[in-house]
PDB file of C-alpha atoms and ligand atoms in Angstrom:
ATOM      1  CA  MET A   1     200.735  58.879  66.261  1.00 51.00           C
ATOM      2  CA  GLN A   2     202.549  59.431  62.968  1.00 52.00           C
ATOM      3  CA  ASP A   3     203.362  56.290  60.987  1.00 77.00           C
ATOM      4  CA  GLN A   4     206.718  57.236  59.608  1.00 88.00           C
ATOM      5  CA  ALA A   5     209.564  57.482  62.089  1.00 91.00           C
ATOM      6  CA  PRO A   6     211.093  60.946  62.286  1.00 96.00           C
ATOM      7  CA  TYR A   7     214.592  60.867  60.809  1.00 96.00           C
ATOM      8  CA  TYR A   8     217.237  60.834  63.502  1.00 97.00           C
ATOM      9  CA  HIS A   9     220.921  59.974  63.105  1.00 97.00           C
ATOM     10  CA  GLN A  10     222.412  58.652  66.309  1.00 96.00           C
ATOM     11  CA  ILE A  11     225.479  60.610  67.456  1.00 94.00           C
ATOM     12  CA  GLY A  12     226.668  58.485  70.367  1.00 94.00           C
ATOM     13  CA  LYS A  13     224.841  55.970  72.519  1.00 96.00           C
ATOM     14  CA  GLU A  14     221.840  58.183  73.282  1.00 97.00           C
ATOM     15  CA  ILE A  15     219.232  55.795  71.860  1.00 98.00           C
ATOM     16  CA  GLU A  16     220.300  52.888  74.073  1.00 97.00           C
ATOM     17  CA  VAL A  17     220.647  55.175  77.074  1.00 98.00           C
ATOM     18  CA  PHE A  18     217.160  56.544  76.549  1.00 98.00           C
ATOM     19  CA  GLU A  19     215.662  53.067  76.151  1.00 98.00           C
ATOM     20  CA  HIS A  20     217.145  52.006  79.464  1.00 98.00           C
ATOM     21  CA  ALA A  21     216.090  55.227  81.141  1.00 97.00           C
ATOM     22  CA  TYR A  22     212.579  54.589  79.871  1.00 97.00           C
ATOM     23  CA  LYS A  23     212.597  50.981  81.057  1.00 96.00           C
ATOM     24  CA  ASN A  24     213.623  52.178  84.512  1.00 95.00           C
ATOM     25  CA  LYS A  25     211.442  55.297  84.368  1.00 93.00           C
ATOM     26  CA  ILE A  26     214.270  57.632  85.222  1.00 95.00           C
ATOM     27  CA  SER A  27     213.753  61.215  84.092  1.00 97.00           C
ATOM     28  CA  PHE A  28     215.948  62.315  81.201  1.00 97.00           C
ATOM     29  CA  LEU A  29     217.721  65.616  80.642  1.00 97.00           C
ATOM     30  CA  LEU A  30     218.946  66.654  77.188  1.00 96.00           C
ATOM     31  CA  LYS A  31     221.686  69.235  77.512  1.00 94.00           C
ATOM     32  CA  GLY A  32     223.146  71.168  74.639  1.00 91.00           C
ATOM     33  CA  PRO A  33     223.160  74.245  72.467  1.00 90.00           C
ATOM     34  CA  THR A  34     220.386  75.216  70.084  1.00 90.00           C
ATOM     35  CA  GLY A  35     219.879  73.215  66.904  1.00 93.00           C
ATOM     36  CA  THR A  36     221.747  70.073  67.933  1.00 94.00           C
ATOM     37  CA  GLY A  37     218.884  67.634  67.484  1.00 96.00           C
ATOM     38  CA  LYS A  38     217.411  67.492  70.997  1.00 97.00           C
ATOM     39  CA  SER A  39     213.799  67.935  69.892  1.00 97.00           C
ATOM     40  CA  ARG A  40     214.270  65.628  66.922  1.00 97.00           C
ATOM     41  CA  PHE A  41     215.748  62.970  69.198  1.00 98.00           C
ATOM     42  CA  ILE A  42     212.828  62.976  71.598  1.00 98.00           C
ATOM     43  CA  GLU A  43     210.339  62.857  68.702  1.00 98.00           C
ATOM     44  CA  TYR A  44     212.246  59.888  67.337  1.00 98.00           C
ATOM     45  CA  MET A  45     212.333  58.112  70.712  1.00 98.00           C
ATOM     46  CA  ALA A  46     208.634  58.648  71.379  1.00 98.00           C
ATOM     47  CA  HIS A  47     207.886  57.127  67.992  1.00 98.00           C
ATOM     48  CA  LYS A  48     210.286  54.230  68.543  1.00 97.00           C
ATOM     49  CA  LEU A  49     208.741  53.439  71.931  1.00 97.00           C
ATOM     50  CA  ASP A  50     205.265  54.036  70.517  1.00 97.00           C
ATOM     51  CA  LYS A  51     204.359  56.590  73.160  1.00 97.00           C
ATOM     52  CA  LYS A  52     202.456  59.818  72.884  1.00 97.00           C
ATOM     53  CA  LEU A  53     204.697  62.875  73.210  1.00 98.00           C
ATOM     54  CA  ILE A  54     203.490  66.082  74.825  1.00 98.00           C
ATOM     55  CA  THR A  55     205.899  68.996  74.364  1.00 98.00           C
ATOM     56  CA  ILE A  56     205.841  72.168  76.424  1.00 97.00           C
ATOM     57  CA  SER A  57     208.109  75.047  75.422  1.00 96.00           C
ATOM     58  CA  CYS A  58     208.939  76.658  78.729  1.00 96.00           C
ATOM     59  CA  HIS A  59     209.496  80.399  78.954  1.00 94.00           C
ATOM     60  CA  GLU A  60     209.834  82.803  81.844  1.00 93.00           C
ATOM     61  CA  GLU A  61     206.076  83.013  82.391  1.00 95.00           C
ATOM     62  CA  THR A  62     205.518  79.230  82.419  1.00 96.00           C
ATOM     63  CA  SER A  63     204.067  78.379  85.818  1.00 96.00           C
ATOM     64  CA  SER A  64     203.044  75.161  87.515  1.00 96.00           C
ATOM     65  CA  THR A  65     199.399  76.116  86.877  1.00 96.00           C
ATOM     66  CA  ASP A  66     200.091  76.021  83.137  1.00 97.00           C
ATOM     67  CA  LEU A  67     201.366  72.484  83.496  1.00 97.00           C
ATOM     68  CA  VAL A  68     199.173  71.042  86.221  1.00 97.00           C
ATOM     69  CA  GLY A  69     195.816  72.591  85.385  1.00 97.00           C
ATOM     70  CA  ARG A  70     193.348  75.238  86.452  1.00 96.00           C
ATOM     71  CA  TYR A  71     189.699  75.923  87.105  1.00 96.00           C
ATOM     72  CA  ILE A  72     187.985  77.486  84.131  1.00 95.00           C
ATOM     73  CA  ILE A  73     184.601  79.110  83.939  1.00 94.00           C
ATOM     74  CA  LYS A  74     182.204  77.463  81.530  1.00 92.00           C
ATOM     75  CA  GLY A  75     178.788  79.089  81.390  1.00 93.00           C
ATOM     76  CA  THR A  76     177.709  79.362  85.000  1.00 93.00           C
ATOM     77  CA  GLU A  77     179.946  76.564  86.196  1.00 94.00           C
ATOM     78  CA  THR A  78     183.532  76.383  87.261  1.00 94.00           C
ATOM     79  CA  ILE A  79     185.191  73.227  86.029  1.00 95.00           C
ATOM     80  CA  TRP A  80     188.625  71.786  86.488  1.00 96.00           C
ATOM     81  CA  SER A  81     190.801  71.419  83.398  1.00 97.00           C
ATOM     82  CA  ASP A  82     193.897  69.196  83.513  1.00 97.00           C
ATOM     83  CA  GLY A  83     197.088  70.800  82.264  1.00 97.00           C
ATOM     84  CA  PRO A  84     199.441  68.951  79.911  1.00 98.00           C
ATOM     85  CA  LEU A  85     201.552  67.484  82.719  1.00 98.00           C
ATOM     86  CA  THR A  86     198.512  66.032  84.479  1.00 98.00           C
ATOM     87  CA  THR A  87     197.247  64.646  81.177  1.00 98.00           C
ATOM     88  CA  ALA A  88     200.608  63.007  80.502  1.00 98.00           C
ATOM     89  CA  ILE A  89     200.685  61.469  83.968  1.00 97.00           C
ATOM     90  CA  LYS A  90     197.206  60.030  83.629  1.00 98.00           C
ATOM     91  CA  GLU A  91     197.596  58.799  80.040  1.00 97.00           C
ATOM     92  CA  GLY A  92     201.129  57.475  80.350  1.00 97.00           C
ATOM     93  CA  ALA A  93     202.639  59.855  77.804  1.00 98.00           C
ATOM     94  CA  ILE A  94     206.155  61.215  77.571  1.00 98.00           C
ATOM     95  CA  ILE A  95     206.235  64.868  78.556  1.00 98.00           C
ATOM     96  CA  TYR A  96     209.023  67.009  77.144  1.00 98.00           C
ATOM     97  CA  LEU A  97     209.683  70.218  79.039  1.00 97.00           C
ATOM     98  CA  ASP A  98     211.752  72.134  76.520  1.00 96.00           C
ATOM     99  CA  GLU A  99     214.110  74.719  78.084  1.00 94.00           C
ATOM    100  CA  ILE A 100     213.076  73.806  81.611  1.00 94.00           C
ATOM    101  CA  ALA A 101     215.464  76.308  83.220  1.00 92.00           C
ATOM    102  CA  GLU A 102     213.414  79.145  81.720  1.00 92.00           C
ATOM    103  CA  ALA A 103     210.263  78.192  83.616  1.00 94.00           C
ATOM    104  CA  ARG A 104     209.215  79.737  86.906  1.00 94.00           C
ATOM    105  CA  PRO A 105     210.556  78.096  90.073  1.00 93.00           C
ATOM    106  CA  ASP A 106     207.167  76.613  91.004  1.00 93.00           C
ATOM    107  CA  VAL A 107     207.423  74.349  87.934  1.00 95.00           C
ATOM    108  CA  ILE A 108     210.591  72.826  89.337  1.00 93.00           C
ATOM    109  CA  VAL A 109     208.869  72.361  92.706  1.00 92.00           C
ATOM    110  CA  ALA A 110     205.871  70.711  91.030  1.00 93.00           C
ATOM    111  CA  ILE A 111     207.963  68.098  89.236  1.00 94.00           C
ATOM    112  CA  HIS A 112     210.075  67.081  92.222  1.00 92.00           C
ATOM    113  CA  SER A 113     207.751  64.351  93.453  1.00 93.00           C
ATOM    114  CA  LEU A 114     207.463  63.045  89.893  1.00 95.00           C
ATOM    115  CA  THR A 115     211.172  62.688  89.448  1.00 94.00           C
ATOM    116  CA  ASP A 116     211.875  60.425  92.397  1.00 90.00           C
ATOM    117  CA  HIS A 117     210.540  57.087  93.663  1.00 90.00           C
ATOM    118  CA  ARG A 118     207.153  58.649  94.450  1.00 94.00           C
ATOM    119  CA  ARG A 119     206.214  59.294  90.804  1.00 95.00           C
ATOM    120  CA  GLU A 120     203.239  61.324  91.867  1.00 96.00           C
ATOM    121  CA  LEU A 121     201.926  64.831  91.392  1.00 97.00           C
ATOM    122  CA  PHE A 122     200.261  66.833  94.088  1.00 95.00           C
ATOM    123  CA  ILE A 123     197.535  69.075  92.671  1.00 96.00           C
ATOM    124  CA  ASP A 124     197.211  71.694  95.368  1.00 92.00           C
ATOM    125  CA  LYS A 125     194.119  73.344  93.903  1.00 93.00           C
ATOM    126  CA  LEU A 126     192.272  70.023  94.150  1.00 94.00           C
ATOM    127  CA  GLY A 127     194.033  68.805  97.277  1.00 95.00           C
ATOM    128  CA  GLU A 128     194.676  65.586  95.342  1.00 95.00           C
ATOM    129  CA  THR A 129     197.683  63.436  94.655  1.00 96.00           C
ATOM    130  CA  VAL A 130     197.799  61.688  91.293  1.00 97.00           C
ATOM    131  CA  LYS A 131     200.016  58.635  90.801  1.00 97.00           C
ATOM    132  CA  ALA A 132     201.784  58.537  87.458  1.00 97.00           C
ATOM    133  CA  HIS A 133     200.740  55.909  84.914  1.00 97.00           C
ATOM    134  CA  GLU A 134     203.498  53.302  84.597  1.00 96.00           C
ATOM    135  CA  ASP A 135     204.303  54.430  81.034  1.00 97.00           C
ATOM    136  CA  PHE A 136     204.743  58.075  82.037  1.00 98.00           C
ATOM    137  CA  MET A 137     208.179  59.593  81.598  1.00 97.00           C
ATOM    138  CA  LEU A 138     209.489  63.086  82.133  1.00 98.00           C
ATOM    139  CA  VAL A 139     212.065  64.523  79.745  1.00 98.00           C
ATOM    140  CA  ALA A 140     213.522  68.019  79.870  1.00 97.00           C
ATOM    141  CA  SER A 141     215.997  70.023  77.853  1.00 95.00           C
ATOM    142  CA  PHE A 142     218.415  72.608  79.024  1.00 91.00           C
ATOM    143  CA  ASN A 143     220.771  74.858  77.079  1.00 88.00           C
ATOM    144  CA  PRO A 144     223.725  75.587  79.344  1.00 81.00           C
ATOM    145  CA  GLY A 145     225.330  77.893  76.793  1.00 69.00           C
ATOM    146  CA  TYR A 146     223.329  81.086  77.084  1.00 56.00           C
ATOM    147  CA  GLN A 147     225.572  83.991  77.817  1.00 50.00           C
ATOM    148  CA  LYS A 148     222.908  86.581  78.439  1.00 51.00           C
ATOM    149  CA  GLY A 149     220.114  85.947  80.926  1.00 57.00           C
ATOM    150  CA  PHE A 150     221.940  82.813  81.935  1.00 61.00           C
ATOM    151  CA  LYS A 151     219.756  80.470  83.916  1.00 76.00           C
ATOM    152  CA  GLU A 152     221.078  77.501  85.813  1.00 82.00           C
ATOM    153  CA  LEU A 153     219.387  74.415  87.144  1.00 86.00           C
ATOM    154  CA  LYS A 154     219.971  73.719  90.810  1.00 87.00           C
ATOM    155  CA  PRO A 155     221.989  70.584  91.611  1.00 89.00           C
ATOM    156  CA  SER A 156     219.035  69.215  93.554  1.00 88.00           C
ATOM    157  CA  THR A 157     217.000  69.388  90.346  1.00 89.00           C
ATOM    158  CA  ARG A 158     219.722  68.234  87.966  1.00 89.00           C
ATOM    159  CA  GLN A 159     220.437  65.186  90.071  1.00 92.00           C
ATOM    160  CA  ARG A 160     216.923  63.896  89.492  1.00 93.00           C
ATOM    161  CA  PHE A 161     217.740  63.237  85.843  1.00 95.00           C
ATOM    162  CA  ILE A 162     219.959  61.065  83.719  1.00 95.00           C
ATOM    163  CA  ALA A 163     221.701  63.553  81.458  1.00 95.00           C
ATOM    164  CA  THR A 164     223.018  63.324  77.914  1.00 96.00           C
ATOM    165  CA  ALA A 165     225.005  66.085  76.272  1.00 95.00           C
ATOM    166  CA  PHE A 166     224.145  67.005  72.694  1.00 94.00           C
ATOM    167  CA  ALA A 167     226.808  68.693  70.614  1.00 91.00           C
ATOM    168  CA  TYR A 168     227.602  69.190  66.950  1.00 93.00           C
ATOM    169  CA  PRO A 169     228.171  65.816  65.316  1.00 95.00           C
ATOM    170  CA  ASP A 170     231.370  64.691  63.587  1.00 95.00           C
ATOM    171  CA  ALA A 171     231.786  66.138  60.104  1.00 97.00           C
ATOM    172  CA  LYS A 172     230.906  62.883  58.350  1.00 97.00           C
ATOM    173  CA  ILE A 173     227.703  62.367  60.351  1.00 97.00           C
ATOM    174  CA  GLU A 174     226.690  65.991  60.001  1.00 98.00           C
ATOM    175  CA  ALA A 175     227.104  65.804  56.201  1.00 98.00           C
ATOM    176  CA  ASP A 176     224.986  62.618  56.171  1.00 98.00           C
ATOM    177  CA  ILE A 177     222.295  64.430  58.157  1.00 98.00           C
ATOM    178  CA  LEU A 178     222.236  67.266  55.611  1.00 98.00           C
ATOM    179  CA  VAL A 179     221.944  64.847  52.697  1.00 98.00           C
ATOM    180  CA  ASN A 180     219.214  62.780  54.362  1.00 97.00           C
ATOM    181  CA  GLU A 181     217.281  65.723  55.646  1.00 97.00           C
ATOM    182  CA  THR A 182     217.345  67.911  52.535  1.00 97.00           C
ATOM    183  CA  GLY A 183     218.416  65.838  49.507  1.00 97.00           C
ATOM    184  CA  VAL A 184     221.324  68.208  48.843  1.00 97.00           C
ATOM    185  CA  ASP A 185     224.446  66.862  47.025  1.00 96.00           C
ATOM    186  CA  LYS A 186     227.020  65.157  49.187  1.00 97.00           C
ATOM    187  CA  ASP A 187     229.681  67.533  47.914  1.00 97.00           C
ATOM    188  CA  ILE A 188     227.703  70.609  48.951  1.00 98.00           C
ATOM    189  CA  ALA A 189     226.862  69.022  52.289  1.00 98.00           C
ATOM    190  CA  LYS A 190     230.558  68.540  52.967  1.00 98.00           C
ATOM    191  CA  LYS A 191     231.288  72.148  52.051  1.00 98.00           C
ATOM    192  CA  LEU A 192     228.577  73.413  54.381  1.00 98.00           C
ATOM    193  CA  VAL A 193     229.961  71.295  57.207  1.00 98.00           C
ATOM    194  CA  ASN A 194     233.460  72.656  56.508  1.00 97.00           C
ATOM    195  CA  ILE A 195     232.104  76.193  56.782  1.00 97.00           C
ATOM    196  CA  ALA A 196     230.451  75.313  60.077  1.00 97.00           C
ATOM    197  CA  THR A 197     233.602  73.718  61.458  1.00 96.00           C
ATOM    198  CA  LYS A 198     235.621  76.773  60.505  1.00 96.00           C
ATOM    199  CA  ILE A 199     233.187  79.218  62.133  1.00 96.00           C
ATOM    200  CA  ARG A 200     232.808  77.029  65.243  1.00 94.00           C
ATOM    201  CA  ASN A 201     236.556  77.289  65.714  1.00 93.00           C
ATOM    202  CA  LEU A 202     236.547  81.100  65.485  1.00 92.00           C
ATOM    203  CA  THR A 203     235.914  81.505  69.205  1.00 87.00           C
ATOM    204  CA  GLU A 204     237.363  85.045  69.077  1.00 88.00           C
ATOM    205  CA  LEU A 205     234.147  86.193  67.356  1.00 86.00           C
ATOM    206  CA  GLY A 206     232.412  85.867  70.711  1.00 81.00           C
ATOM    207  CA  LEU A 207     229.144  84.628  69.197  1.00 85.00           C
ATOM    208  CA  ALA A 208     226.484  83.762  71.795  1.00 80.00           C
ATOM    209  CA  GLU A 209     225.763  80.557  69.883  1.00 85.00           C
ATOM    210  CA  THR A 210     227.653  79.331  66.880  1.00 92.00           C
ATOM    211  CA  VAL A 211     226.571  77.557  63.652  1.00 96.00           C
ATOM    212  CA  SER A 212     224.119  74.815  64.534  1.00 95.00           C
ATOM    213  CA  THR A 213     223.127  71.782  62.514  1.00 97.00           C
ATOM    214  CA  ARG A 214     219.744  73.531  62.138  1.00 97.00           C
ATOM    215  CA  LEU A 215     221.348  76.458  60.277  1.00 97.00           C
ATOM    216  CA  LEU A 216     223.175  74.046  57.989  1.00 98.00           C
ATOM    217  CA  VAL A 217     219.951  72.187  57.275  1.00 98.00           C
ATOM    218  CA  ASP A 218     218.292  75.480  56.347  1.00 98.00           C
ATOM    219  CA  ALA A 219     221.167  76.461  54.048  1.00 98.00           C
ATOM    220  CA  ALA A 220     221.105  73.012  52.406  1.00 98.00           C
ATOM    221  CA  LYS A 221     217.337  73.267  51.866  1.00 98.00           C
ATOM    222  CA  LEU A 222     217.682  76.644  50.131  1.00 98.00           C
ATOM    223  CA  ILE A 223     220.486  75.388  47.910  1.00 98.00           C
ATOM    224  CA  HIS A 224     218.562  72.233  47.080  1.00 98.00           C
ATOM    225  CA  SER A 225     215.536  74.266  46.098  1.00 97.00           C
ATOM    226  CA  GLY A 226     217.633  76.328  43.695  1.00 97.00           C
ATOM    227  CA  LEU A 227     218.681  79.494  45.522  1.00 98.00           C
ATOM    228  CA  PRO A 228     222.306  80.415  44.657  1.00 98.00           C
ATOM    229  CA  LYS A 229     224.793  78.829  47.047  1.00 97.00           C
ATOM    230  CA  ARG A 230     226.457  81.981  48.332  1.00 97.00           C
ATOM    231  CA  LEU A 231     223.166  83.725  48.945  1.00 98.00           C
ATOM    232  CA  SER A 232     221.829  80.643  50.731  1.00 98.00           C
ATOM    233  CA  VAL A 233     224.814  80.554  53.039  1.00 98.00           C
ATOM    234  CA  GLU A 234     224.568  84.276  53.701  1.00 97.00           C
ATOM    235  CA  VAL A 235     220.905  84.234  54.709  1.00 98.00           C
ATOM    236  CA  ALA A 236     220.813  80.838  56.431  1.00 98.00           C
ATOM    237  CA  ILE A 237     224.170  80.816  58.213  1.00 97.00           C
ATOM    238  CA  VAL A 238     225.810  84.242  58.427  1.00 97.00           C
ATOM    239  CA  GLU A 239     222.927  86.648  59.069  1.00 97.00           C
ATOM    240  CA  PRO A 240     221.201  84.574  61.776  1.00 96.00           C
ATOM    241  CA  LEU A 241     224.459  84.391  63.737  1.00 95.00           C
ATOM    242  CA  THR A 242     225.165  88.048  64.371  1.00 94.00           C
ATOM    243  CA  ASP A 243     224.099  91.650  63.768  1.00 94.00           C
ATOM    244  CA  ASP A 244     227.636  92.988  63.984  1.00 93.00           C
ATOM    245  CA  LEU A 245     228.229  94.359  60.472  1.00 94.00           C
ATOM    246  CA  ASP A 246     231.987  93.816  60.525  1.00 93.00           C
ATOM    247  CA  VAL A 247     231.574  90.227  61.612  1.00 94.00           C
ATOM    248  CA  VAL A 248     228.885  89.673  58.962  1.00 95.00           C
ATOM    249  CA  GLU A 249     231.236  90.967  56.246  1.00 95.00           C
ATOM    250  CA  ALA A 250     234.142  88.864  57.492  1.00 94.00           C
ATOM    251  CA  LEU A 251     231.988  85.727  57.651  1.00 96.00           C
ATOM    252  CA  LYS A 252     230.534  86.360  54.209  1.00 96.00           C
ATOM    253  CA  ASP A 253     234.044  86.624  52.729  1.00 95.00           C
ATOM    254  CA  LEU A 254     235.095  83.463  54.484  1.00 95.00           C
ATOM    255  CA  CYS A 255     232.024  81.534  53.309  1.00 96.00           C
ATOM    256  CA  ASN A 256     232.349  82.780  49.720  1.00 95.00           C
ATOM    257  CA  LEU A 257     235.807  81.262  49.597  1.00 95.00           C
ATOM    258  CA  MET A 258     234.517  77.960  50.895  1.00 95.00           C
ATOM    259  CA  ILE A 259     231.408  77.303  48.815  1.00 91.00           C
TER     260      ILE A 259
HETATM  261  N1  LIG B 301     221.099  63.796  64.895  1.00 92.98           N
HETATM  262  C1  LIG B 301     220.257  64.357  64.023  1.00 92.98           C
HETATM  263  N2  LIG B 301     219.542  63.594  63.171  1.00 92.98           N
HETATM  264  C2  LIG B 301     218.706  64.164  62.269  1.00 92.98           C
HETATM  265  N3  LIG B 301     218.506  65.491  62.150  1.00 92.98           N
HETATM  266  C3  LIG B 301     219.191  66.297  62.968  1.00 92.98           C
HETATM  267  C4  LIG B 301     220.076  65.782  63.952  1.00 92.98           C
HETATM  268  N4  LIG B 301     220.618  66.818  64.627  1.00 92.98           N
HETATM  269  C5  LIG B 301     220.081  67.932  64.110  1.00 92.98           C
HETATM  270  N5  LIG B 301     219.229  67.629  63.106  1.00 92.98           N
HETATM  271  C6  LIG B 301     218.547  68.613  62.255  1.00 92.98           C
HETATM  272  O1  LIG B 301     218.673  69.862  62.906  1.00 92.98           O
HETATM  273  C7  LIG B 301     217.401  70.461  63.109  1.00 92.98           C
HETATM  274  C8  LIG B 301     217.357  71.102  64.455  1.00 92.98           C
HETATM  275  O2  LIG B 301     217.302  70.121  65.460  1.00 92.98           O
HETATM  276  P1  LIG B 301     216.340  70.261  66.738  1.00 92.98           P
HETATM  277  O3  LIG B 301     215.187  71.126  66.440  1.00 92.98           O
HETATM  278  O4  LIG B 301     216.092  68.894  67.231  1.00 92.98           O
HETATM  279  O5  LIG B 301     217.359  71.052  67.701  1.00 92.98           O
HETATM  280  P2  LIG B 301     217.237  71.355  69.257  1.00 92.98           P
HETATM  281  O6  LIG B 301     218.487  70.820  69.857  1.00 92.98           O
HETATM  282  O7  LIG B 301     215.939  70.893  69.768  1.00 92.98           O
HETATM  283  O8  LIG B 301     217.335  72.950  69.272  1.00 92.98           O
HETATM  284  P3  LIG B 301     216.660  74.014  70.303  1.00 92.98           P
HETATM  285  O9  LIG B 301     217.502  73.961  71.544  1.00 92.98           O
HETATM  286  O10 LIG B 301     216.823  75.313  69.584  1.00 92.98           O
HETATM  287  O11 LIG B 301     215.247  73.608  70.506  1.00 92.98           O
HETATM  288  C9  LIG B 301     216.390  69.329  62.952  1.00 92.98           C
HETATM  289  O12 LIG B 301     215.181  69.813  62.432  1.00 92.98           O
HETATM  290  C10 LIG B 301     217.077  68.409  61.977  1.00 92.98           C
HETATM  291  O13 LIG B 301     216.850  68.855  60.661  1.00 92.98           O
HETATM  292 MG1  LIG B 302     214.253  71.946  70.461  1.00 92.98          MG
END
């Protein structure tokens, strides 16, 4: 466990909500677009509650076997190896299933009995049911904003979680985050946030995802380390957003006027 708490600036009441969810062992869903602090929040909460955090980045190949465990061949023997979910259940860790909707459907099936009063996992390959340690908690994230390859979570899955929506923070908080996270000047932080606010409001650009706090943090880091401001904004904010050359040019002009 790291000694220093990860830096996290509360946006709403998510810290209190999480503490109560943890006390009551109700699974927790973090909803929201990329780069809004979901991963940072769960790292912060695990540290605050002094619990081990096990993070799994789910993708379309993630199966229940990856989470629960599998037999592996060692020399001439076949031995069982717990997956990260089984480990978390036994040790009483917090498991964070990042982008849960991406995972294969059998993952959702596997967690069902963990996310209700049973709090147990059935390991079919062993024919065993494991009861969760009382400190175990399941947390998942979900980005409802994807426009391509959109994946939903079924209501019967969603309703097993308490859910908190993450969004871009208010301008003042977002500027504070940039200053705290990167050491950049307050004045530059405010300008970066103004750029973000402006681009976020340009819905007609049809961007799949707009400027996240993560992109602003990256731009602030580059500026703080001495890269020219306009170039920093171009490479950290404009280019990651789109490959459409006309949009890139328009955004570059806009940003140059604002920084
Ligand atoms: N509330 C916040 N407090 C402190 N830092 C923040 C906060 N929100 C965002 N950040 C900054 O933004 C960066 C991106 O946040 P994070 O990685 O937690 O996003 P995420 O929501 O998990 O994104 P993804 O969906 O892409 O995984 C962090 O590394 C941190 O620098
Ligand atoms: Mg994340």
